[in-house]
Amino acid sequence: MRRRLVRGTLGIVLVLAIVDGVFGERGVFANMQEREGLTTLRASIAELHAQNAALTDDIRRLREDESAIEELAREELGLIKDGEILIILRDVPERPTGAPAPASSAAQR
Protein backbone atom coordinates (compact mmCIF):
# COMPACT_ATOMS: atom_id res chain seq x y z
CA MET A 1 0.00 0.00 0.00
CA ARG A 2 2.79 2.38 0.88
CA ARG A 3 4.62 1.53 -2.32
CA ARG A 4 1.51 2.32 -4.30
CA LEU A 5 1.18 5.70 -2.60
CA VAL A 6 4.82 6.54 -3.35
CA ARG A 7 4.42 5.53 -7.01
CA GLY A 8 1.23 7.56 -7.31
CA THR A 9 2.88 10.60 -5.77
CA LEU A 10 5.92 10.25 -8.02
CA GLY A 11 3.63 9.87 -11.04
CA ILE A 12 1.75 13.06 -10.16
CA VAL A 13 5.00 14.96 -9.58
CA LEU A 14 6.35 13.69 -12.90
CA VAL A 15 3.19 14.73 -14.77
CA LEU A 16 3.30 18.19 -13.14
CA ALA A 17 6.97 18.58 -14.04
CA ILE A 18 6.27 17.65 -17.67
CA VAL A 19 3.28 20.00 -17.88
CA ASP A 20 5.35 22.80 -16.36
CA GLY A 21 8.22 22.05 -18.76
CA VAL A 22 5.93 22.35 -21.75
CA PHE A 23 3.40 25.01 -20.74
CA GLY A 24 5.09 26.78 -17.82
CA GLU A 25 6.71 30.17 -17.59
CA ARG A 26 10.02 28.77 -18.88
CA GLY A 27 8.48 25.98 -20.91
CA VAL A 28 8.81 25.02 -24.55
CA PHE A 29 5.96 27.26 -25.75
CA ALA A 30 7.28 30.27 -23.83
CA ASN A 31 10.71 29.68 -25.38
CA MET A 32 9.20 29.55 -28.87
CA GLN A 33 7.40 32.86 -28.31
CA GLU A 34 10.58 34.45 -26.98
CA ARG A 35 12.51 33.29 -30.05
CA GLU A 36 9.88 34.80 -32.35
CA GLY A 37 10.10 38.05 -30.43
CA LEU A 38 13.88 37.98 -30.67
CA THR A 39 13.70 37.48 -34.44
CA THR A 40 11.35 40.45 -34.75
CA LEU A 41 13.64 42.61 -32.63
CA ARG A 42 16.69 41.63 -34.68
CA ALA A 43 14.89 42.59 -37.89
CA SER A 44 13.89 45.91 -36.34
CA ILE A 45 17.48 46.55 -35.24
CA ALA A 46 18.76 45.81 -38.75
CA GLU A 47 16.24 48.26 -40.20
CA LEU A 48 17.26 50.93 -37.69
CA HIS A 49 20.95 50.36 -38.53
CA ALA A 50 20.13 50.89 -42.22
CA GLN A 51 18.22 54.11 -41.44
CA ASN A 52 21.09 55.29 -39.26
CA ALA A 53 23.60 54.64 -42.04
CA ALA A 54 21.45 56.57 -44.52
CA LEU A 55 21.10 59.52 -42.13
CA THR A 56 24.84 59.48 -41.42
CA ASP A 57 25.49 59.59 -45.16
CA ASP A 58 23.05 62.50 -45.54
CA ILE A 59 24.82 64.40 -42.75
CA ARG A 60 28.22 63.79 -44.32
CA ARG A 61 26.96 64.90 -47.73
CA LEU A 62 25.37 68.08 -46.33
CA ARG A 63 28.58 68.96 -44.45
CA GLU A 64 30.94 68.34 -47.36
CA ASP A 65 28.96 69.10 -50.54
CA GLU A 66 27.49 72.57 -51.05
CA SER A 67 25.40 71.40 -53.98
CA ALA A 68 23.61 69.03 -51.59
CA ILE A 69 22.50 71.99 -49.47
CA GLU A 70 21.30 73.80 -52.59
CA GLU A 71 19.40 70.71 -53.71
CA LEU A 72 17.74 70.36 -50.32
CA ALA A 73 16.82 74.08 -50.24
CA ARG A 74 15.24 73.78 -53.68
CA GLU A 75 13.25 70.65 -52.82
CA GLU A 76 12.16 71.44 -49.26
CA LEU A 77 11.87 75.23 -49.31
CA GLY A 78 11.15 75.90 -52.99
CA LEU A 79 14.07 78.33 -53.28
CA ILE A 80 15.34 79.48 -56.67
CA LYS A 81 18.52 81.18 -57.91
CA ASP A 82 18.64 84.79 -59.10
CA GLY A 83 17.51 84.98 -62.70
CA GLU A 84 15.51 81.76 -62.60
CA ILE A 85 11.78 81.74 -63.22
CA LEU A 86 9.54 79.57 -61.09
CA ILE A 87 6.64 77.95 -62.90
CA ILE A 88 4.02 76.17 -60.81
CA LEU A 89 1.74 73.74 -62.61
CA ARG A 90 -1.53 72.69 -61.04
CA ASP A 91 -3.29 69.45 -61.78
CA VAL A 92 -6.66 69.90 -63.44
CA PRO A 93 -9.25 67.43 -62.15
CA GLU A 94 -10.44 65.01 -64.79
CA ARG A 95 -14.02 65.30 -66.01
CA PRO A 96 -16.19 62.21 -65.87
CA THR A 97 -16.81 60.65 -69.27
CA GLY A 98 -19.77 62.19 -71.01
CA ALA A 99 -19.80 65.30 -68.82
CA PRO A 100 -20.06 68.58 -70.70
CA ALA A 101 -17.01 70.79 -70.89
CA PRO A 102 -17.05 73.72 -68.47
CA ALA A 103 -18.25 76.94 -70.05
CA SER A 104 -15.57 79.58 -70.49
CA SER A 105 -16.08 83.01 -68.97
CA ALA A 106 -16.24 84.60 -72.45
CA ALA A 107 -19.13 82.33 -73.51
CA GLN A 108 -21.16 83.26 -70.46
CA ARG A 109 -21.14 87.04 -71.19
mmCIF file with all atom_site columns, C-alpha atoms in Angstrom, residues 29-43:
data_model
loop_
_atom_site.group_PDB
_atom_site.id
_atom_site.type_symbol
_atom_site.label_atom_id
_atom_site.label_alt_id
_atom_site.label_comp_id
_atom_site.label_asym_id
_atom_site.label_entity_id
_atom_site.label_seq_id
_atom_site.pdbx_PDB_ins_code
_atom_site.Cartn_x
_atom_site.Cartn_y
_atom_site.Cartn_z
_atom_site.occupancy
_atom_site.B_iso_or_equiv
_atom_site.pdbx_formal_charge
_atom_site.auth_seq_id
_atom_site.auth_comp_id
_atom_site.auth_asym_id
_atom_site.auth_atom_id
_atom_site.pdbx_PDB_model_num
ATOM 1  C CA . PHE A 1 29 ? 5.965  27.261 -25.746 1.00 0.00 ? 29 PHE A CA 1
ATOM 2  C CA . ALA A 1 30 ? 7.278  30.269 -23.830 1.00 0.00 ? 30 ALA A CA 1
ATOM 3  C CA . ASN A 1 31 ? 10.705 29.680 -25.378 1.00 0.00 ? 31 ASN A CA 1
ATOM 4  C CA . MET A 1 32 ? 9.198  29.551 -28.867 1.00 0.00 ? 32 MET A CA 1
ATOM 5  C CA . GLN A 1 33 ? 7.404  32.858 -28.305 1.00 0.00 ? 33 GLN A CA 1
ATOM 6  C CA . GLU A 1 34 ? 10.579 34.450 -26.981 1.00 0.00 ? 34 GLU A CA 1
ATOM 7  C CA . ARG A 1 35 ? 12.507 33.295 -30.050 1.00 0.00 ? 35 ARG A CA 1
ATOM 8  C CA . GLU A 1 36 ? 9.876  34.803 -32.351 1.00 0.00 ? 36 GLU A CA 1
ATOM 9  C CA . GLY A 1 37 ? 10.095 38.051 -30.425 1.00 0.00 ? 37 GLY A CA 1
ATOM 10 C CA . LEU A 1 38 ? 13.878 37.975 -30.670 1.00 0.00 ? 38 LEU A CA 1
ATOM 11 C CA . THR A 1 39 ? 13.700 37.477 -34.438 1.00 0.00 ? 39 THR A CA 1
ATOM 12 C CA . THR A 1 40 ? 11.349 40.446 -34.749 1.00 0.00 ? 40 THR A CA 1
ATOM 13 C CA . LEU A 1 41 ? 13.641 42.607 -32.627 1.00 0.00 ? 41 LEU A CA 1
ATOM 14 C CA . ARG A 1 42 ? 16.690 41.625 -34.680 1.00 0.00 ? 42 ARG A CA 1
ATOM 15 C CA . ALA A 1 43 ? 14.889 42.595 -37.895 1.00 0.00 ? 43 ALA A CA 1
#
